[in-house]
Tab-separated table of C-alpha atoms in Angstrom:
chain	number	residue	atom	x	y	z
K	1	TYR	CA	45.370	-17.233	48.140
K	2	ASP	CA	46.266	-15.507	51.301
K	3	ILE	CA	44.188	-12.875	53.165
K	4	GLY	CA	45.070	-9.285	51.195
K	5	GLU	CA	46.020	-10.991	47.643
K	6	LYS	CA	43.997	-10.004	44.888
K	7	PRO	CA	42.565	-12.726	43.552
K	8	TYR	CA	43.692	-12.007	39.983
K	9	LYS	CA	47.328	-10.695	38.371
K	10	HIS	CA	47.384	-6.811	37.273
K	11	SER	CA	47.602	-6.646	33.934
K	12	GLN	CA	50.494	-7.039	32.007
K	13	TYR	CA	51.588	-4.175	29.823
K	14	SER	CA	54.151	-3.146	26.900
K	15	GLU	CA	57.442	-1.120	27.000
K	16	ASN	CA	55.785	2.191	26.312
K	17	GLY	CA	53.382	1.235	28.726
K	18	ASN	CA	50.083	0.714	26.563
K	19	LEU	CA	48.462	-2.047	27.789
K	20	LYS	CA	49.332	-5.650	26.533
K	21	MET	CA	46.855	-8.050	27.517
K	22	CYS	CA	44.601	-9.192	30.846
K	23	THR	CA	45.325	-12.438	32.299
K	24	GLU	CA	42.860	-12.267	34.969
K	25	LYS	CA	42.554	-15.414	37.429
K	26	LYS	CA	39.169	-16.854	37.360
K	27	SER	CA	38.565	-17.822	41.129
K	28	TYR	CA	34.821	-17.396	41.894
K	29	GLU	CA	32.812	-20.184	41.283
K	30	CYS	CA	29.156	-21.130	40.778
K	31	PRO	CA	27.764	-24.055	42.920
K	32	ASP	CA	25.386	-24.090	40.006
K	33	CYS	CA	26.486	-25.031	37.157
K	34	GLY	CA	30.720	-24.967	38.155
K	35	LYS	CA	31.381	-21.553	35.986
K	36	PHE	CA	33.938	-19.641	36.874
K	37	PHE	CA	34.314	-15.583	37.181
K	38	SER	CA	37.039	-13.047	37.784
K	39	GLY	CA	34.754	-11.062	40.703
K	40	ASN	CA	32.180	-11.870	43.206
K	41	SER	CA	29.570	-9.501	41.591
K	42	LYS	CA	29.937	-10.551	38.526
K	43	LEU	CA	29.282	-14.343	39.880
K	44	VAL	CA	26.056	-12.457	41.982
K	45	ILE	CA	24.944	-11.259	38.798
K	46	HIS	CA	25.384	-14.614	36.965
K	47	GLN	CA	23.124	-17.041	40.096
K	48	ARG	CA	20.197	-14.919	39.202
K	49	THR	CA	20.206	-16.894	35.927
K	50	HIS	CA	19.404	-19.378	37.921
K	51	THR	CA	16.999	-18.254	41.021
K	52	GLY	CA	14.955	-15.875	38.656
K	53	GLU	CA	15.934	-12.907	40.914
K	54	LYS	CA	15.602	-9.651	39.047
K	55	PRO	CA	15.691	-6.617	41.741
K	56	PHE	CA	16.018	-4.032	39.421
K	57	GLU	CA	12.543	-2.802	38.364
K	58	CYS	CA	11.783	0.363	35.582
K	59	PRO	CA	9.420	2.915	37.425
K	60	ASP	CA	8.098	3.676	34.784
K	61	CYS	CA	6.449	0.447	33.564
K	62	GLY	CA	7.267	-2.147	36.650
K	63	LYS	CA	9.812	-4.254	34.152
K	64	CYS	CA	11.735	-5.807	35.718
K	65	PHE	CA	16.065	-7.106	35.000
K	66	SER	CA	18.440	-8.987	36.662
K	67	LYS	CA	21.089	-5.957	35.554
K	68	ASN	CA	21.015	-2.230	36.361
K	69	SER	CA	22.670	-1.479	33.555
K	70	ASN	CA	19.863	-3.476	31.568
K	71	MET	CA	17.434	-1.655	33.495
K	72	VAL	CA	19.155	1.584	32.086
K	73	ILE	CA	19.396	0.455	28.712
K	74	HIS	CA	15.087	-0.067	28.723
K	75	GLN	CA	14.324	3.811	30.050
K	76	ARG	CA	15.791	4.366	27.222
K	77	THR	CA	12.814	3.151	25.399
K	78	HIS	CA	10.682	5.502	27.806
K	79	THR	CA	13.004	8.536	27.082
K	80	GLY	CA	13.721	8.199	23.929
K	81	GLU	CA	16.908	9.027	24.799
K	82	LYS	CA	19.595	7.658	22.087
K	83	PRO	CA	23.063	9.199	23.631
K	84	PHE	CA	25.262	6.875	20.619
K	85	GLN	CA	25.505	9.162	18.015
K	86	CYS	CA	27.132	8.274	13.966
K	87	GLN	CA	30.105	10.792	13.749
K	88	ASP	CA	29.123	10.543	9.616
K	89	CYS	CA	25.759	11.410	9.379
K	90	GLY	CA	24.254	12.475	12.908
K	91	LYS	CA	21.995	10.009	13.241
K	92	CYS	CA	21.582	8.938	16.920
K	93	PHE	CA	21.246	5.084	18.842
K	94	SER	CA	20.200	3.720	22.422
K	95	LEU	CA	23.373	1.374	22.320
K	96	ASN	CA	26.662	1.780	21.249
K	97	SER	CA	26.221	-2.171	19.284
K	98	TYR	CA	23.458	-0.620	17.257
K	99	LEU	CA	25.589	2.316	16.271
K	100	VAL	CA	28.733	-0.449	15.773
K	101	LYS	CA	26.215	-2.164	13.383
K	102	HIS	CA	25.333	1.119	11.789
K	103	GLN	CA	29.016	2.592	11.338
K	104	ARG	CA	29.706	-0.694	8.717
K	105	ILE	CA	27.320	1.453	6.707
K	106	HIS	CA	29.668	4.038	6.191
K	107	THR	CA	33.186	1.936	6.464
K	108	GLY	CA	31.557	-0.732	4.567
K	109	LYS	CA	33.057	-3.257	6.489
K	110	LYS	CA	32.028	-6.494	6.403
K	111	PRO	CA	33.664	-8.665	8.918
K	112	PHE	CA	31.662	-11.700	8.813
K	113	GLU	CA	32.634	-14.223	6.170
K	114	CYS	CA	30.953	-17.695	5.155
K	115	PRO	CA	33.736	-20.432	5.649
K	116	ASP	CA	31.477	-21.761	2.907
K	117	CYS	CA	31.520	-19.759	-0.342
K	118	GLY	CA	33.467	-16.587	1.274
K	119	LYS	CA	30.637	-14.244	0.835
K	120	CYS	CA	30.650	-10.874	3.792
K	121	PHE	CA	28.446	-9.738	5.983
K	122	SER	CA	28.010	-6.715	7.904
K	123	GLN	CA	26.598	-8.623	10.599
K	124	ASN	CA	26.359	-12.004	12.261
K	125	SER	CA	22.812	-12.330	12.061
K	126	HIS	CA	23.143	-11.545	8.625
K	127	LEU	CA	25.323	-14.812	8.183
K	128	VAL	CA	23.825	-17.351	10.142
K	129	VAL	CA	20.626	-16.611	8.045
K	130	HIS	CA	23.258	-17.174	4.760
K	131	GLN	CA	24.747	-20.057	6.193
K	132	ARG	CA	20.971	-21.948	5.652
K	133	THR	CA	21.662	-21.798	1.906
K	134	HIS	CA	24.389	-24.403	2.433
K	135	THR	CA	23.398	-26.147	5.035
K	136	GLY	CA	19.378	-26.448	3.876
K	137	GLU	CA	18.487	-25.629	7.345
K	138	LYS	CA	15.004	-24.683	8.037
K	139	PRO	CA	14.632	-24.077	11.673
K	140	PHE	CA	11.092	-23.131	11.977
K	141	GLN	CA	8.741	-25.345	11.446
K	142	CYS	CA	5.205	-25.352	11.252
K	143	SER	CA	2.711	-27.264	14.046
K	144	ASP	CA	0.043	-27.501	12.067
K	145	CYS	CA	1.183	-28.929	8.997
K	146	GLY	CA	5.221	-29.327	9.314
K	147	LYS	CA	6.426	-27.434	6.903
K	148	CYS	CA	9.804	-25.642	7.946
K	149	PHE	CA	10.617	-22.083	7.038
K	150	THR	CA	14.401	-20.683	7.162
K	151	LEU	CA	13.142	-17.421	8.629
K	152	LYS	CA	10.563	-16.780	11.329
K	153	TYR	CA	8.452	-14.273	9.737
K	154	GLN	CA	8.080	-17.014	6.944
K	155	LEU	CA	6.340	-19.157	9.472
K	156	MET	CA	4.190	-16.184	10.765
K	157	ASN	CA	3.220	-15.809	7.155
K	158	HIS	CA	2.366	-18.685	6.867
K	159	GLN	CA	0.768	-20.114	9.849
K	160	ARG	CA	-1.804	-17.105	8.912
K	161	SER	CA	-2.949	-19.611	5.817
K	162	HIS	CA	-4.027	-21.786	8.693
K	163	THR	CA	-5.828	-19.690	10.792
K	164	GLY	CA	-7.284	-17.611	8.255
K	165	GLU	CA	-5.860	-14.002	10.122
K	166	LYS	CA	-5.262	-11.064	8.222
K	167	PRO	CA	-4.237	-8.293	10.316
K	168	PHE	CA	-2.908	-5.787	7.622
K	169	GLU	CA	-6.407	-3.321	6.351
K	170	CYS	CA	-6.651	-1.436	3.820
K	171	VAL	CA	-7.956	2.223	5.067
K	172	LEU	CA	-10.275	2.957	1.766
K	173	CYS	CA	-12.124	-0.342	1.246
K	174	ARG	CA	-11.448	-2.243	3.985
K	175	LYS	CA	-9.333	-5.477	2.128
K	176	LYS	CA	-7.364	-7.485	4.332
K	177	PHE	CA	-4.240	-9.331	3.519
K	178	SER	CA	-2.439	-12.039	5.478
K	179	GLN	CA	0.593	-10.809	5.124
K	180	ASN	CA	1.173	-6.665	4.427
K	181	TYR	CA	3.284	-6.546	1.051
K	182	HIS	CA	0.312	-7.942	-0.315
K	183	LEU	CA	-1.482	-4.545	1.534
K	184	MET	CA	1.401	-2.621	-0.143
K	185	ILE	CA	0.048	-3.853	-4.035
K	186	HIS	CA	-2.867	-3.559	-3.316
K	187	GLN	CA	-3.137	-0.160	-2.287
K	188	ARG	CA	-0.935	0.753	-5.689
K	189	THR	CA	-4.621	0.401	-7.145
K	190	HIS	CA	-6.094	3.672	-5.112
K	191	THR	CA	-3.546	5.092	-5.566
K	192	GLY	CA	-2.086	4.378	-9.350
K	193	GLU	CA	1.019	4.323	-8.417
K	194	LYS	CA	3.545	1.491	-10.777
K	195	PRO	CA	6.746	2.503	-9.392
K	196	PHE	CA	8.731	-0.352	-11.212
K	197	GLU	CA	9.185	1.304	-14.584
K	198	CYS	CA	10.993	-0.824	-17.493
K	199	ALA	CA	14.408	1.325	-19.011
K	200	LEU	CA	13.607	0.526	-22.679
K	201	CYS	CA	10.362	1.861	-23.023
K	202	GLU	CA	9.418	3.526	-20.098
K	203	LYS	CA	6.584	1.554	-19.013
K	204	SER	CA	5.500	0.911	-15.599
K	205	PHE	CA	4.249	-1.780	-13.176
K	206	ARG	CA	2.592	-2.117	-10.160
K	207	GLN	CA	4.595	-5.232	-9.027
K	208	ASN	CA	8.687	-5.989	-9.706
K	209	SER	CA	7.596	-9.278	-10.887
K	210	GLN	CA	5.435	-7.773	-13.445
K	211	LEU	CA	8.095	-5.777	-14.726
K	212	VAL	CA	10.821	-8.613	-15.088
K	213	VAL	CA	8.153	-10.667	-17.452
K	214	HIS	CA	7.644	-7.468	-19.238
K	215	GLN	CA	11.516	-7.201	-19.718
K	216	ARG	CA	11.362	-10.386	-21.786
K	217	THR	CA	9.846	-8.725	-24.554
K	218	HIS	CA	12.348	-6.823	-25.304
K	219	ILE	CA	15.501	-8.973	-24.801
K	220	GLY	CA	13.539	-12.224	-26.519
K	221	GLU	CA	14.449	-14.621	-23.426
K	222	LYS	CA	12.176	-17.406	-22.789
K	223	PRO	CA	13.290	-19.257	-19.833
K	224	TYR	CA	10.396	-22.053	-19.593
K	225	GLU	CA	10.974	-24.473	-22.413
K	226	CYS	CA	8.373	-27.415	-22.714
K	227	GLN	CA	10.195	-31.024	-22.933
K	228	VAL	CA	8.296	-32.743	-24.911
K	229	CYS	CA	9.153	-30.546	-28.051
K	230	GLY	CA	11.037	-28.056	-26.556
K	231	LYS	CA	9.535	-24.959	-27.454
K	232	SER	CA	10.718	-21.942	-24.969
K	233	PHE	CA	8.238	-19.199	-23.293
K	234	SER	CA	8.521	-16.243	-21.700
K	235	GLN	CA	5.748	-16.738	-18.784
K	236	ASN	CA	5.240	-20.261	-17.088
K	237	SER	CA	1.449	-19.935	-17.153
K	238	ASN	CA	2.582	-19.608	-20.943
K	239	LEU	CA	3.767	-23.064	-20.460
K	240	VAL	CA	1.275	-24.632	-19.041
K	241	LYS	CA	-1.342	-23.864	-21.376
K	242	HIS	CA	1.063	-24.980	-24.249
K	243	HIS	CA	1.631	-28.486	-22.215
K	244	ARG	CA	-2.343	-28.903	-22.566
K	245	THR	CA	-1.589	-29.162	-26.459
K	246	HIS	CA	0.276	-32.730	-26.188
K	247	THR	CA	-1.859	-34.367	-23.709
K	248	VAL	CA	-4.235	-36.500	-25.833
K	249	GLY	CA	-7.468	-35.626	-22.744
K	250	LYS	CA	-9.280	-32.035	-22.591
K	251	SER	CA	-8.486	-30.827	-19.181
K	252	TYR	CA	-11.109	-28.575	-19.264
K	253	GLN	CA	-14.591	-29.778	-18.480
K	254	CYS	CA	-18.117	-27.854	-18.249
K	255	PRO	CA	-19.476	-28.703	-14.792
K	256	TYR	CA	-23.276	-28.672	-16.526
K	257	CYS	CA	-22.966	-30.496	-19.903
K	258	ALA	CA	-19.835	-32.365	-19.641
K	259	GLU	CA	-18.550	-31.195	-22.501
K	260	SER	CA	-14.763	-30.855	-22.981
K	261	PHE	CA	-12.582	-28.245	-24.091
K	262	ILE	CA	-8.635	-28.049	-24.807
K	263	LYS	CA	-8.042	-24.668	-23.623
K	264	LYS	CA	-9.241	-22.625	-20.644
K	265	PHE	CA	-10.809	-19.792	-23.093
K	266	GLN	CA	-13.240	-22.042	-24.735
K	267	LEU	CA	-15.016	-23.519	-21.821
K	268	THR	CA	-15.444	-19.700	-20.466
K	269	SER	CA	-17.129	-18.983	-23.586
K	270	HIS	CA	-19.242	-22.256	-23.699
K	271	GLN	CA	-20.029	-22.039	-20.117
K	272	ARG	CA	-21.745	-18.294	-21.116
K	273	THR	CA	-24.437	-20.823	-22.640
K	274	HIS	CA	-25.139	-22.238	-19.836
K	275	LYS	CA	-27.301	-19.257	-17.222
K	276	PRO	CA	-27.764	-22.246	-14.238
K	277	PHE	CA	-28.290	-18.990	-11.585
K	278	GLU	CA	-31.731	-17.566	-11.684
K	279	CYS	CA	-33.154	-14.727	-9.643
K	280	SER	CA	-35.801	-15.425	-7.769
K	281	PHE	CA	-37.282	-12.056	-8.259
K	282	CYS	CA	-37.281	-11.800	-12.338
K	283	GLY	CA	-35.922	-14.870	-13.597
K	284	LYS	CA	-33.096	-13.027	-14.768
K	285	GLY	CA	-30.215	-16.054	-15.004
K	286	PHE	CA	-26.396	-15.550	-14.604
K	287	THR	CA	-23.048	-17.931	-15.416
K	288	HIS	CA	-22.053	-17.230	-11.775
K	289	ASN	CA	-23.582	-17.027	-8.167
K	290	CYS	CA	-21.584	-14.473	-7.863
K	291	ARG	CA	-23.263	-12.783	-10.798
K	292	LEU	CA	-26.608	-13.285	-9.040
K	293	VAL	CA	-25.980	-12.365	-5.733
K	294	ILE	CA	-24.213	-8.440	-6.682
K	295	HIS	CA	-27.620	-8.531	-9.181
K	296	LEU	CA	-29.897	-9.575	-6.312
K	297	ARG	CA	-29.102	-6.104	-4.867
K	298	THR	CA	-31.285	-4.650	-7.137
K	299	HIS	CA	-34.363	-5.974	-5.510
K	300	THR	CA	-33.357	-6.100	-1.974
K	301	GLY	CA	-31.467	-2.686	-1.610
K	302	GLU	CA	-28.522	-3.633	-0.054
K	303	LYS	CA	-25.766	-1.839	0.142
K	304	PRO	CA	-22.871	-3.509	1.924
K	305	PHE	CA	-19.983	-1.813	0.980
K	306	GLU	CA	-19.496	1.619	2.988
K	307	CYS	CA	-17.432	4.514	2.103
K	308	PRO	CA	-15.234	5.264	5.367
K	309	VAL	CA	-14.552	9.004	4.410
K	310	CYS	CA	-18.712	10.194	4.209
K	311	GLY	CA	-20.504	7.162	4.725
K	312	LYS	CA	-22.065	6.372	1.043
K	313	CYS	CA	-22.976	3.178	0.604
K	314	PHE	CA	-22.740	1.085	-2.381
K	315	MET	CA	-23.784	-2.551	-4.083
K	316	ASN	CA	-20.580	-2.866	-5.361
K	317	ASN	CA	-17.155	-2.708	-4.354
K	318	ASN	CA	-16.014	-1.104	-7.861
K	319	TYR	CA	-18.091	1.399	-7.199
K	320	LEU	CA	-17.137	1.713	-4.270
K	321	MET	CA	-13.773	2.118	-4.972
K	322	ILE	CA	-14.471	4.458	-8.118
K	323	HIS	CA	-16.469	6.867	-5.776
K	324	GLN	CA	-13.227	6.866	-3.413
K	325	ARG	CA	-11.567	8.431	-6.012
K	326	THR	CA	-14.023	12.099	-5.248
K	327	HIS	CA	-12.264	11.972	-1.698
K	328	LEU	CA	-8.593	11.728	-2.927
K	329	GLY	CA	-8.677	13.610	-5.802
K	330	GLU	CA	-7.548	10.668	-8.277
K	331	LYS	CA	-7.985	10.776	-11.930
K	332	PRO	CA	-6.503	8.055	-13.754
K	333	PHE	CA	-8.111	8.342	-16.887
K	334	GLU	CA	-6.527	11.263	-19.160
K	335	CYS	CA	-7.413	12.772	-22.659
K	336	PRO	CA	-4.784	12.209	-24.932
K	337	ASP	CA	-5.928	15.308	-27.174
K	338	CYS	CA	-6.137	17.962	-24.462
K	339	LYS	CA	-4.168	15.756	-21.144
K	340	LYS	CA	-7.717	16.635	-19.298
K	341	ARG	CA	-8.434	14.157	-16.236
K	342	PHE	CA	-11.008	12.542	-15.452
K	343	SER	CA	-12.112	10.165	-12.370
K	344	HIS	CA	-14.133	7.974	-14.270
K	345	LYS	CA	-13.389	5.941	-17.867
K	346	SER	CA	-17.229	6.818	-19.287
K	347	SER	CA	-16.771	10.536	-18.115
K	348	LEU	CA	-13.149	10.369	-20.353
K	349	VAL	CA	-15.557	8.833	-23.531
K	350	THR	CA	-17.827	11.585	-22.972
K	351	HIS	CA	-15.697	14.285	-23.078
K	352	LYS	CA	-13.520	12.706	-26.462
K	353	ARG	CA	-16.690	13.071	-28.493
K	354	ASN	CA	-15.610	17.005	-28.252
K	355	HIS	CA	-12.614	16.648	-29.814
K	356	THR	CA	-14.627	14.266	-32.649
K	357	ALA	CA	-17.858	16.340	-33.420
K	358	GLU	CA	-19.770	13.371	-32.313
K	359	LYS	CA	-23.100	15.082	-31.782
K	360	HIS	CA	-25.996	13.888	-32.201
K	361	PHE	CA	-28.694	15.464	-29.961
K	362	GLU	CA	-29.580	18.633	-31.390
K	363	CYS	CA	-31.789	21.473	-29.800
K	364	PRO	CA	-34.883	22.444	-31.193
K	365	TYR	CA	-34.838	25.849	-29.801
K	366	TYR	CA	-31.597	26.725	-31.477
K	367	GLU	CA	-28.688	25.195	-33.614
K	368	LYS	CA	-26.917	23.520	-30.092
K	369	ARG	CA	-26.067	20.311	-30.281
K	370	PHE	CA	-24.836	17.709	-27.778
K	371	SER	CA	-22.930	14.243	-27.301
K	372	GLN	CA	-25.662	13.026	-24.826
K	373	SER	CA	-29.195	13.090	-25.062
K	374	SER	CA	-29.308	13.806	-21.129
K	375	ASN	CA	-27.282	17.098	-21.898
K	376	LEU	CA	-29.599	17.973	-23.955
K	377	GLU	CA	-32.802	17.047	-21.991
K	378	ILE	CA	-31.030	19.352	-19.015
K	379	ASN	CA	-30.554	21.915	-21.914
K	380	GLN	CA	-34.240	22.119	-22.648
K	381	ARG	CA	-34.857	23.132	-19.411
K	382	THR	CA	-33.295	26.080	-19.832
K	383	HIS	CA	-35.872	27.255	-22.100
K	384	THR	CA	-38.971	25.746	-20.562
K	385	GLY	CA	-37.806	26.541	-17.207
K	386	GLY	CA	-38.335	23.419	-16.030
K	387	LYS	CA	-37.133	22.883	-12.456
K	388	TYR	CA	-37.523	18.687	-11.626
K	389	PHE	CA	-35.270	18.806	-8.238
K	390	GLU	CA	-37.326	20.685	-5.392
K	391	CYS	CA	-35.446	20.574	-1.613
K	392	PRO	CA	-37.575	19.315	0.805
K	393	ASP	CA	-35.922	22.040	3.100
K	394	CYS	CA	-36.409	25.463	1.737
K	395	GLY	CA	-38.665	24.495	-1.254
K	396	LYS	CA	-36.579	25.773	-3.647
K	397	SER	CA	-36.130	23.985	-6.873
K	398	PHE	CA	-32.969	22.977	-9.326
K	399	ILE	CA	-32.372	21.821	-13.157
K	400	ARG	CA	-29.906	19.386	-12.039
K	401	LYS	CA	-29.690	16.987	-8.789
K	402	CYS	CA	-25.907	17.442	-8.525
K	403	GLN	CA	-27.173	20.710	-7.810
K	404	LEU	CA	-29.527	20.150	-5.255
K	405	THR	CA	-26.978	18.135	-3.336
K	406	ARG	CA	-24.597	20.996	-3.228
K	407	HIS	CA	-27.631	23.157	-2.124
K	408	GLN	CA	-28.243	21.250	0.561
K	409	GLY	CA	-25.176	20.998	2.449
K	410	ILE	CA	-26.478	24.817	2.932
K	411	HIS	CA	-29.247	23.252	5.554
K	412	THR	CA	-27.090	19.774	6.802
K	413	GLY	CA	-23.683	21.760	6.950
K	414	TYR	CA	-22.198	18.243	5.939
K	415	LYS	CA	-18.183	19.148	4.666
K	416	PRO	CA	-17.282	16.151	3.474
K	417	PHE	CA	-14.226	17.488	2.028
K	418	GLU	CA	-11.398	18.857	4.931
K	419	CYS	CA	-8.034	20.244	4.119
K	420	PRO	CA	-5.391	18.498	5.226
K	421	VAL	CA	-3.506	21.478	6.241
K	422	CYS	CA	-5.670	23.137	8.172
K	423	GLY	CA	-8.450	20.782	8.571
K	424	LYS	CA	-10.942	23.695	7.364
K	425	GLY	CA	-14.130	21.907	5.763
K	426	PHE	CA	-16.007	22.635	2.798
K	427	SER	CA	-19.295	21.023	0.775
K	428	GLN	CA	-17.763	21.128	-2.344
K	429	THR	CA	-14.355	19.772	-4.228
K	430	SER	CA	-14.232	22.644	-6.135
K	431	GLY	CA	-14.204	24.318	-2.950
K	432	LEU	CA	-11.169	22.548	-1.166
K	433	VAL	CA	-9.220	23.140	-4.198
K	434	THR	CA	-9.924	27.098	-4.419
K	435	HIS	CA	-9.273	27.179	-0.323
K	436	GLN	CA	-5.690	25.053	-0.937
K	437	ARG	CA	-4.174	28.339	-3.044
K	438	THR	CA	-4.113	30.252	-0.026
K	439	HIS	CA	-1.782	27.649	1.520
K	440	THR	CA	0.332	26.722	-1.492
K	441	GLY	CA	0.582	30.557	-3.347
K	442	GLU	CA	-0.865	29.133	-6.597
K	443	LYS	CA	-2.004	31.926	-8.817
K	444	PRO	CA	-3.006	29.771	-11.980
K	445	PHE	CA	-5.464	32.630	-13.262
K	446	GLU	CA	-2.866	35.288	-15.335
K	447	CYS	CA	-4.331	38.373	-17.030
K	448	PRO	CA	-3.568	38.860	-20.926
K	449	VAL	CA	-2.702	42.380	-20.396
K	450	CYS	CA	-0.481	42.915	-17.172
K	451	GLY	CA	0.237	39.448	-16.691
K	452	LYS	CA	-1.297	39.217	-13.315
K	453	SER	CA	-1.689	36.294	-11.776
K	454	PHE	CA	-5.441	35.337	-9.460
K	455	SER	CA	-5.747	32.469	-7.173
K	456	GLN	CA	-9.588	32.593	-8.391
K	457	ASN	CA	-10.754	33.191	-12.135
K	458	SER	CA	-14.174	35.576	-10.824
K	459	ASN	CA	-11.069	37.558	-9.139
K	460	MET	CA	-9.271	37.361	-12.707
K	461	VAL	CA	-12.261	38.807	-14.462
K	462	THR	CA	-12.669	41.567	-12.239
K	463	HIS	CA	-9.898	42.681	-11.940
K	464	GLN	CA	-10.125	42.613	-16.037
K	465	ARG	CA	-12.553	45.580	-15.964
K	466	THR	CA	-10.108	47.878	-14.773
K	467	HIS	CA	-8.375	47.766	-18.474
K	468	ILE	CA	-11.332	48.345	-20.104
K	469	GLY	CA	-12.080	50.901	-17.350
K	470	GLU	CA	-15.506	48.947	-16.676
K	471	ILE	CA	-16.713	49.967	-13.234
K	472	PRO	CA	-17.010	46.116	-11.497
K	473	TYR	CA	-19.590	47.031	-9.061
């Protein structure tokens, strides 16, 4: 073209002056790949893909970019700037493209249609993944075993089966998992959360798969059919067990005496007659090595399971989980009669005797009876004056060990129970519970005479004396 001539034509307009279409000439050719561009500046930017040049450096982290616009977008990760706001819900985004994708949630627009089945998607990336269900494409291959996957995160999860990596750790019991999803399910054993509820009977489950299996009991669905006799089952595991009734051989063989059984529970019951794992200290036998390992700790004193909150150690992980309920305030065992809750099942069993009147242990000093011999023994100390638990710091004695433990907190200053609102520490759970009422405003103790409420029972008792004319102090 002649000097002064622009290497592109002006945009053409319609009669009313609106932009109709653009017919730019692309006269700038890349000498490396032959691609054409409409302007020299665009060619210069493109050539950086060949040279690797990145002249725009982030002043915050030093990361470099080939285009200034890319650096500007990157800097929003440091500044937190999100200039693109949704007019429907007010949510903000760092990129306009993110906003465009988000707005489809409000409009319901799904512009990307699958040519095979007609299903539509709001994002092209979702369509690409979906199309693999038609093509069977699995582009992500494991370098160790050659197994292929549809999605990259599936490959990453699978590879941990080779490396043994378990990056997701439970903060309560330190148990580790290879997938975050498995950690989430595990944590429900601590919290007692069962988010999946049956709409028919309101029974709740920790996992959706458990709910699906349970619902079959209501609708009578039995999707697993035996190919031999046609009998159907609601669970695949039950079908597997049933199959063994058709096989001539007995599938479960005892490793100690070679006797075989059709069903697993028969083998398990039989194995209890064998106790090949013997304790070298006391000679006691066990059916499984894992039980011997736990038993040996009673001799060695080993306590490998440590509470991350207070540092107390336990021989068994189950004991640690039960102990952690004292910190969480978790009380999963409820009395069906009075709805009182307990952190230990044994405590619930003991409590229920108050309702059933099973009190076999009678005090010889007066007619009071007790459901446990230990409670009778403690009661007798109030008559005899026996105080067996002495503080090594000040010599003060107590009837119960728990009273001594609470008292020792005065000397050590140990306050393991911390208020999540203000951080104040307490030596006892009861102290924390009472304190938290200053934040919540809860006043559960109500005067039966005038209806006035108090945060502590002792304050209510003191108040009641004003009604009967008694001077409190």
